[in-house]
CSV table of C-alpha atoms and ligand atoms in Angstrom, one decimal:
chain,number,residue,atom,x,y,z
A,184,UNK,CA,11.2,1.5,21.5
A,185,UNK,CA,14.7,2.2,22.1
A,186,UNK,CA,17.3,0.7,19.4
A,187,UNK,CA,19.2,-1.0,21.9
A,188,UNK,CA,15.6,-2.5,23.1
A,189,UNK,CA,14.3,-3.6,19.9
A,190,UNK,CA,17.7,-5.0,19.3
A,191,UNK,CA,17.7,-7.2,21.8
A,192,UNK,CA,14.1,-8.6,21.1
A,193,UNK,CA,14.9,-9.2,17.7
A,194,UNK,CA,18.1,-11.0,18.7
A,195,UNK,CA,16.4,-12.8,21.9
A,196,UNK,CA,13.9,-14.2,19.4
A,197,UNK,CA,16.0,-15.3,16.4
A,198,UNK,CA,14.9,-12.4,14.3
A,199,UNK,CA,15.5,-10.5,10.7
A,200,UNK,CA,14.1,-8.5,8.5
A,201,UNK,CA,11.9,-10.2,5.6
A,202,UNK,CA,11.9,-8.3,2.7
A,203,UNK,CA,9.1,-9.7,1.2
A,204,UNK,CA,6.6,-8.6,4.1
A,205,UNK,CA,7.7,-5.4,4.0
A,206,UNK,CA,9.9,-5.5,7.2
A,207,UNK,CA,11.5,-1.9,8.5
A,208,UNK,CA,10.9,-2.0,12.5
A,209,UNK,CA,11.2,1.4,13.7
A,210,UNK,CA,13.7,2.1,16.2
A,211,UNK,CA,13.2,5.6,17.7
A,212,UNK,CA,10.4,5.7,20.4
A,213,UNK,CA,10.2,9.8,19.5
A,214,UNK,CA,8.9,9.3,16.3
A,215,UNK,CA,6.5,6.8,17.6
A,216,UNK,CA,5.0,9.5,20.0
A,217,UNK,CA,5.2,12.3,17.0
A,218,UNK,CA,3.1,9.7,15.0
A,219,UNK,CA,0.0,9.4,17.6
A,220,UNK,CA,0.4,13.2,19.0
A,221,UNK,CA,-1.9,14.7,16.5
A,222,UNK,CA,-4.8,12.2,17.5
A,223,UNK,CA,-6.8,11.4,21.0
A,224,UNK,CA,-6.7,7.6,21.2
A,225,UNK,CA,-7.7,7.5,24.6
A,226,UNK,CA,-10.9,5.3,25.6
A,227,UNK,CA,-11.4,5.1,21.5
A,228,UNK,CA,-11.3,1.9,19.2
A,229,UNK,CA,-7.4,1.6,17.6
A,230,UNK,CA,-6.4,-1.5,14.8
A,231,UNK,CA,-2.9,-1.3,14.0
A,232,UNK,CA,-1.5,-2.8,11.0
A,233,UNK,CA,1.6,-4.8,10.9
A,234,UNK,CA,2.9,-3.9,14.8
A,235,UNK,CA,6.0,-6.6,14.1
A,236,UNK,CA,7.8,-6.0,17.3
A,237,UNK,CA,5.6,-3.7,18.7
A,238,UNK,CA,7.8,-0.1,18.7
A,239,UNK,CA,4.1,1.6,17.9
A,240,UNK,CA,2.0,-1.3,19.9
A,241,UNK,CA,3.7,0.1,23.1
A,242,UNK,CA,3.2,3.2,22.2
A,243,UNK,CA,-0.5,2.9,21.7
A,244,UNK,CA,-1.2,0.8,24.9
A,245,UNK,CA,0.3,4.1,26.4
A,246,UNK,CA,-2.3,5.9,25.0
A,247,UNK,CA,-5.1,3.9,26.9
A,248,UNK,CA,-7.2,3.0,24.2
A,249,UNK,CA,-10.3,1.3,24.8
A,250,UNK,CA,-9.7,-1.3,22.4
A,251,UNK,CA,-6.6,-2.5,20.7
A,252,UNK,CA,-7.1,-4.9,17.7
A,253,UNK,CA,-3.8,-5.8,16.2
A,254,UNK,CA,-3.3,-7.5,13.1
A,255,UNK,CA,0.0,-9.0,11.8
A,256,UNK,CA,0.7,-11.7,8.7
A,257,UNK,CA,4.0,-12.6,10.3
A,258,UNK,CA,3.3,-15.2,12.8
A,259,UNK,CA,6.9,-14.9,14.5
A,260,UNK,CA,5.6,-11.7,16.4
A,261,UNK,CA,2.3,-13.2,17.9
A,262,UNK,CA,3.8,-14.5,20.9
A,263,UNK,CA,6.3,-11.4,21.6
A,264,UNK,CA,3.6,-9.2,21.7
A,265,UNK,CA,1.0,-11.2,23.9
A,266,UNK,CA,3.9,-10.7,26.2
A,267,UNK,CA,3.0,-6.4,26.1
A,268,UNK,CA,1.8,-4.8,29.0
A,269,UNK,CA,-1.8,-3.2,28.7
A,270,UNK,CA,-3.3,-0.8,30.8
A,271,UNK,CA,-6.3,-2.1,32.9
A,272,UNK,CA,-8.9,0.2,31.2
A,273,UNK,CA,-7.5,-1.1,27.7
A,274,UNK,CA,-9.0,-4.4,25.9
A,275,UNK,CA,-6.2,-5.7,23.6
A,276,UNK,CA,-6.5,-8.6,21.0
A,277,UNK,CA,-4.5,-9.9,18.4
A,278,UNK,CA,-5.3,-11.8,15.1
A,279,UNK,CA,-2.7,-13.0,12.8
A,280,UNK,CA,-3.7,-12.1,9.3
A,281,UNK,CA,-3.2,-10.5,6.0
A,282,UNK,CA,-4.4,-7.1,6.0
A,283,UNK,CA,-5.3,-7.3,2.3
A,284,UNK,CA,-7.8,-10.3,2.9
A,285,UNK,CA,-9.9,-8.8,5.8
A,286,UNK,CA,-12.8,-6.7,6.3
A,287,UNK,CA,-11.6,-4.7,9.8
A,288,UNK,CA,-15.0,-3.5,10.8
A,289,UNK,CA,-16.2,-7.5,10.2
A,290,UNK,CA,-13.5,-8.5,12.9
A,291,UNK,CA,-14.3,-5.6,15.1
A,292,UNK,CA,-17.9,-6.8,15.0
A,293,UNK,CA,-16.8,-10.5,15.9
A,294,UNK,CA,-15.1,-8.5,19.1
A,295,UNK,CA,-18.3,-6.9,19.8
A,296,UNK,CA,-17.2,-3.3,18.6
A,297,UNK,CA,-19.0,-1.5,16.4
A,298,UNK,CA,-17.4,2.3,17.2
A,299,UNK,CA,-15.7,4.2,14.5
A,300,UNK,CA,-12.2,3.1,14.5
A,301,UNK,CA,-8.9,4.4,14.0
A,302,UNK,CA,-6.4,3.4,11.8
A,303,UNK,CA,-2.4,3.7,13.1
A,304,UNK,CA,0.3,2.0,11.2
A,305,UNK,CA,3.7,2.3,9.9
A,306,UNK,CA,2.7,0.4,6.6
A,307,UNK,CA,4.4,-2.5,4.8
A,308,UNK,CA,5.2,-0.7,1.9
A,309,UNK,CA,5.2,-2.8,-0.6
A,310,UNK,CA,1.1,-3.3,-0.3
A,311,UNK,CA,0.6,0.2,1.6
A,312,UNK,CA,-1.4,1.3,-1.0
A,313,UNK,CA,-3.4,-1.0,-2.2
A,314,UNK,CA,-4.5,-1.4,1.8
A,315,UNK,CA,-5.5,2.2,1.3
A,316,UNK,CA,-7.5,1.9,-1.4
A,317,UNK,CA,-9.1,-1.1,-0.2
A,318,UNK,CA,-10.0,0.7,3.2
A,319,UNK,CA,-12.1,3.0,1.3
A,320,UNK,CA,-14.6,0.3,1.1
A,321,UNK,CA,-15.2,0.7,5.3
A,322,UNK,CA,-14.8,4.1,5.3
A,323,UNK,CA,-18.4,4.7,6.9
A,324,UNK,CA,-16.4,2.8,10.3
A,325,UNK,CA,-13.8,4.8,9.7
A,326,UNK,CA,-13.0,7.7,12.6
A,327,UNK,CA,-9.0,8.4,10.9
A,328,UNK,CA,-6.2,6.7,9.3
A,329,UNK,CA,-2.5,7.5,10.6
A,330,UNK,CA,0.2,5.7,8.1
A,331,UNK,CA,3.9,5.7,7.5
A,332,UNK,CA,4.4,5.2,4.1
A,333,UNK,CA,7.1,6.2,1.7
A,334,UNK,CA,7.5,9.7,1.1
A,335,UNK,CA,6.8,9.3,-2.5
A,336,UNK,CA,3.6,7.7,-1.9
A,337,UNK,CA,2.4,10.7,0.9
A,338,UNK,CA,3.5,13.2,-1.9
A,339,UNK,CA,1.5,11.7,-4.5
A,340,UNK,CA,-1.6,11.3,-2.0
A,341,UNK,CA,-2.0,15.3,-1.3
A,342,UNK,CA,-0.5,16.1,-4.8
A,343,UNK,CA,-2.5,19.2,-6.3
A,344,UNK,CA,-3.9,19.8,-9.8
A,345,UNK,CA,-0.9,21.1,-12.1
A,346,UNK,CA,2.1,19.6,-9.6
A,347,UNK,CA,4.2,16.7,-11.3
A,348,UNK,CA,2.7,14.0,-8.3
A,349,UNK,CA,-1.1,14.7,-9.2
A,350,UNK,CA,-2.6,11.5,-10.7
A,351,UNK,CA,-4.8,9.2,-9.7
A,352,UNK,CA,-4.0,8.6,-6.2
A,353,UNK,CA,-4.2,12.1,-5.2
A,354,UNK,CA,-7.8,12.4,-7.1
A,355,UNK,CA,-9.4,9.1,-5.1
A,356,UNK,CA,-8.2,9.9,-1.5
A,357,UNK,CA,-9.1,13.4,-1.8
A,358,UNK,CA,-12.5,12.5,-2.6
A,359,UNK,CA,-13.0,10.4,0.1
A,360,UNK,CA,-10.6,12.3,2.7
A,361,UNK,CA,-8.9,15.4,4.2
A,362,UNK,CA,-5.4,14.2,3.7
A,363,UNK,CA,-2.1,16.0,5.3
A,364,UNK,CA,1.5,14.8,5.9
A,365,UNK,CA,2.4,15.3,9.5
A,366,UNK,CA,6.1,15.0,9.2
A,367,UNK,CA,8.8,13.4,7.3
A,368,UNK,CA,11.4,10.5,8.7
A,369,UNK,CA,14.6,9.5,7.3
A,370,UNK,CA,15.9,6.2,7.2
A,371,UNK,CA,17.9,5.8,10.1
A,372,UNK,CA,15.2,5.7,12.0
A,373,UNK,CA,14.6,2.0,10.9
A,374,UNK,CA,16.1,-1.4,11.4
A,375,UNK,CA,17.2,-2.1,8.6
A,376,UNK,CA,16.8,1.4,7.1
A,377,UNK,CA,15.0,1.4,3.7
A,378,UNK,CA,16.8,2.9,0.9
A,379,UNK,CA,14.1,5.7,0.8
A,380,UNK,CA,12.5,8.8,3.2
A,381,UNK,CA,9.4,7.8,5.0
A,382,UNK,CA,6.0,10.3,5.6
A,383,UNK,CA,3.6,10.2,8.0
A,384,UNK,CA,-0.1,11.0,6.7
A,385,UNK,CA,-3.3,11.5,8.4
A,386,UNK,CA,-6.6,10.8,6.9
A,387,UNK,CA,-9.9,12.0,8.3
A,388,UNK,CA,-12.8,11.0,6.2
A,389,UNK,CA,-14.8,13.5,4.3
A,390,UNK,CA,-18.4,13.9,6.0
A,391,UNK,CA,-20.1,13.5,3.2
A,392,UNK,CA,-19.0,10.6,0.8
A,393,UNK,CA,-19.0,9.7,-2.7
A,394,UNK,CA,-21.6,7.0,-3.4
A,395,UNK,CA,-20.2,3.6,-4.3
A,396,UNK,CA,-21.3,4.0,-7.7
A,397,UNK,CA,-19.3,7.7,-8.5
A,398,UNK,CA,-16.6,5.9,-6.9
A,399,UNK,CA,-16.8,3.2,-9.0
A,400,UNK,CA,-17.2,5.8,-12.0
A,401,UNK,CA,-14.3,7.9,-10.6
A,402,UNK,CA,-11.6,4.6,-11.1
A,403,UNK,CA,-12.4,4.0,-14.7
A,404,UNK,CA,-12.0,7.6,-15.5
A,405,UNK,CA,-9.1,8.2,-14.0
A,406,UNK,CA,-7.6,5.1,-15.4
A,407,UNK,CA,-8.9,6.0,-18.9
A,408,UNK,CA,-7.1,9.2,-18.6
A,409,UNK,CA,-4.0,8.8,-16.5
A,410,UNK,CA,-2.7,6.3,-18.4
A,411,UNK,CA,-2.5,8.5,-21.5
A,412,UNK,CA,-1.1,11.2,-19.1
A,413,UNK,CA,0.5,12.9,-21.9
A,414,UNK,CA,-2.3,13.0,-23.8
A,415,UNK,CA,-5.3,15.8,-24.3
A,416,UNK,CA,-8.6,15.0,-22.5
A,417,UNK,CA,-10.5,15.0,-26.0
A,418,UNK,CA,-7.8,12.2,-27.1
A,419,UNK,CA,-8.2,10.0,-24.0
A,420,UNK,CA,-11.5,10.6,-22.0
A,421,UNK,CA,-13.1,12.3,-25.7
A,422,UNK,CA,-12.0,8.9,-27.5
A,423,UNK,CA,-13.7,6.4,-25.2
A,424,UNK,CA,-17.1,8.1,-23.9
A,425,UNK,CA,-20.0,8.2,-26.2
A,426,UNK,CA,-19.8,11.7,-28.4
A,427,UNK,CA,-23.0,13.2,-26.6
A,428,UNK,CA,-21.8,12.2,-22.5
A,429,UNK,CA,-18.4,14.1,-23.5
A,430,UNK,CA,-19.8,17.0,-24.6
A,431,UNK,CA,-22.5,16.9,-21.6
A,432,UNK,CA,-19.7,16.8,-19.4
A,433,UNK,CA,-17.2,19.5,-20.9
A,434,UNK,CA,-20.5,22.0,-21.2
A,435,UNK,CA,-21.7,21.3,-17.6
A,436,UNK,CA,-18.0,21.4,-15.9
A,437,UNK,CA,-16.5,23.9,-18.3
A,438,UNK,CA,-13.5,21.2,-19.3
A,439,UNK,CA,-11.4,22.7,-22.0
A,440,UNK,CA,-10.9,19.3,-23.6
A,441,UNK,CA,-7.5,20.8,-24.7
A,442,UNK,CA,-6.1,20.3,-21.1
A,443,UNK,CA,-4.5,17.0,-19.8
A,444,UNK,CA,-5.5,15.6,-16.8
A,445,UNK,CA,-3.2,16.7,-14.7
A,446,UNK,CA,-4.2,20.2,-15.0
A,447,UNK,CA,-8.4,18.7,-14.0
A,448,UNK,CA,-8.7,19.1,-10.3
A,449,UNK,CA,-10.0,16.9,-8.2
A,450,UNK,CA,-13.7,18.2,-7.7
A,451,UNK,CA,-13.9,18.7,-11.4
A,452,UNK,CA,-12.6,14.5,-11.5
A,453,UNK,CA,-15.4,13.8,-9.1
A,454,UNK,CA,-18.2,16.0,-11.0
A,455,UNK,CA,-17.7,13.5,-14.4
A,456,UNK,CA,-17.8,10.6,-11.9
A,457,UNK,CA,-21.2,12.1,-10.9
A,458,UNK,CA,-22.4,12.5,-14.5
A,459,UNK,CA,-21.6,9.5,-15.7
A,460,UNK,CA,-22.2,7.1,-13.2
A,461,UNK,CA,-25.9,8.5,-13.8
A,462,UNK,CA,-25.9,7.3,-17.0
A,463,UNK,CA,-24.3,4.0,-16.0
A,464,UNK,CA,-20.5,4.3,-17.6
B,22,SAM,N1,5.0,-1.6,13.2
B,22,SAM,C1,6.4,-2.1,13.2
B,22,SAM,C2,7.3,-0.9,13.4
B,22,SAM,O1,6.9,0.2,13.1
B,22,SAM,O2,8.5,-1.1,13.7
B,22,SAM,C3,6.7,-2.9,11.9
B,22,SAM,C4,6.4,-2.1,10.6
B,22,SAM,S1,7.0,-3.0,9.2
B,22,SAM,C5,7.2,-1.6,8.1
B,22,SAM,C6,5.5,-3.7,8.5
B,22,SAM,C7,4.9,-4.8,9.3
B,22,SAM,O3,3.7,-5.2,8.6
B,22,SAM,C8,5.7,-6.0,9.5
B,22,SAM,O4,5.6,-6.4,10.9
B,22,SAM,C9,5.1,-7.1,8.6
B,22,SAM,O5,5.3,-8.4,9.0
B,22,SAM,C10,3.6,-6.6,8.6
B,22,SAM,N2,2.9,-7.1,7.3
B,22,SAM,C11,3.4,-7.1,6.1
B,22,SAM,N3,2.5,-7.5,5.2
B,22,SAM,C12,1.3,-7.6,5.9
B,22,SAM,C13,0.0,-7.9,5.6
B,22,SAM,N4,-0.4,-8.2,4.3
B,22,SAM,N5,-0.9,-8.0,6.6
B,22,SAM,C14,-0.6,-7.7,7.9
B,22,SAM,N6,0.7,-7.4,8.3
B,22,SAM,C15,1.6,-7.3,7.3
C-alpha cells in the first residue's frame, strides 16, 4: 500500500499506532510483493497474522489464494478490511483474535480446511517469538512460515554454532525447519518506523520432525545450558544430569565437555534430546 494510501485510511478512520500491540504498518507496497515473491500462494491455504490495515492483506488477495483466514487482536481494523476486494476464485474470512491464544489449524478446521497452510505476516514484535515457538506445536499443518521480525531476532534464528547469535533460538527452529532471511528492511519503510532494522525469514518445515518428547527434551537442555552460557558443558549440562546419562551422552556424541554451548551444533543439541528423552529427562 502506498504511503499516501495508508495515510489516508489511517486518518479516514481515526487511527494511531498502539505500542502495546506491536503497531508498525508497512508503507511500501514493494516490499510487500518482495515478501510473498519467493512463495506460490495461488489456489493454496494463506492465515496472516496481525494484517492492521491491510498493506500485506491486499497484497495476498492479489495472489489468489484459495483461502484467506486473517486474524487480528485489534478490533479497530475488522471493519476496514471487510471492506477489501477479493478475487472471485478466493474465500476470505476474518476472525478477531490473539494469535497467542489460538490453535490455527483448529480454526481452519471450523472453516472446513484441512490443507497445509501457509504462514505470511509482518509480526508484532513484541510477541513474534513466542508465536514462533508456539507454532511449532502445528507444524504437521504447516506448508511455510513467511515473517517480518526484527533483524536481531532473524539473526539469532539462523545463527550457526561458534557465531556470537547461536543460542537457543537458533538450535529449536533449526530442528524443526530450513530457515533463511530473504532480505533486510530499514525503518522507513514503516509508519511509525521502529527504532530498529527489520528481516524477512522463511521457514519451510523439516520433513522429518523431532518427536514431541525430544522436543520437549531439547528445551530443558538448552535452558540448562544457555543460561550458564559462559560456562563449560561439564559445569552446566555435567552438573544437573545424572553422572552415568552425561557420560553416555559425551561418549556416544563425542562432546568434549570442555566446550560451551555455543561451540555444540545444532544436530549434536538434538542427538542429547534424543538420548535423554529416552531415558525420560
Ligand atoms: N500487517 C500490517 C502491516 O504490515 O502493515 C501490520 C503489522 S503490525 C507490525 C502488527 C499487527 O499485529 C498489528 O495490526 C497488531 O494489531 C496485530 N497484533 C498485535 N498483537 C497481536 C496478537 N496477539 N494477535 C493478533 N494480532 C496482533
Amino acid at each position: 500500500m502506498e504511503f499516501k494510501r495508508l495515510k489516508a485510511i489511517l486518518e479516514k478512520h481515526n487511527l494511531w499506532a498502539k505500542k502495546s500491540l506491536g503497531q508498525h504498518f508497512l508503507h511500501d507496497e514493494s516490499i510487500c510483493h518482495q515478501m510473498v515473491r519467493h512463495i506460490s500462494l495461488k489456489e493454496q491455504t494463506v492465515v496472516e497474522i496481525g494484517p492492521g490495515p491491510g498493506s500485506l492483506t491486499d497484497i495476498l488477495l492479489k495472489t489468489e489464494p484459495a483461502f484467506l483466514l486473517l486474524i487480528e487482536k485489534d478490533q479497530r481494523f475488522i471493519e476496514i478490511l471487510k471492506e477489501f476486494e477479493c478475487p472471485n476464485n478466493t474465500e476470505f474470512k476474518i476472525e478477531q483474535a490473539d494469535a497467542l491464544n489460538v490453535c490455527i489449524s483448529e480454526l481452519l478446521a471450523n472453516h472446513g480446511k484441512s490443507e497445509p497452510y501457509h504462514i505470511v505476516a509482518n509480526l508484532p514484535y513484541n510477541v513474534g517469538t513466542e508465536l514462533l515457538v508456539r507454532w511449532i506445536k502445528d507444524i504437521g499443518h504447516i506448508a511455510s512460515i513467511t515473517v517480518m521480525l526484527q533483524k536481531e531476532v532473524v539473526d539469532r534464528m539462523i545463527a550457526k554454532a561458534g557465531t556470537k547469535d547461536y543460542g537457543r533460538l537458533s538450535i529449536i527452529m533449526q530442528s524443526c525447519f530450513d530457515v533463511q532471511e530473504v532480505f533486510q528492511i530499514s525503518p522507513e519503510a514503516f509508519i511509525p518506523p521502529p527504532k530498529v532494522w527489520s528481516s524477512v525469514a522463511y521457514l519451510k518445515p523439516h520433513a522429518k520432525q523431532p518427536e514431541p518428547i525430544v522436543l520437549r527434551a531439547l528445551e530443558r537442555l538448552t535452558n540448562i545450558a544457555f543460561s550458564q552460557r559462559r560456562k563449560m558443558l561439564r559445569a552446566s549440562l555435567g552438573k544437573i544430569l545424572p553422572l552415568t546419562l552425561w557420560q553416555n551422552l559425551c561418549a556416544t556424541l563425542e562432546i568434549d565437555e570442555t566446550k560451551r554451548p555455543e561451540e555444540i551444533d545444532t544436530a549434536t543439541f538434538l542427538g542429547m534430546a534424543q538420548i535423554c528423552s529416552k531415558e525420560k529427562i
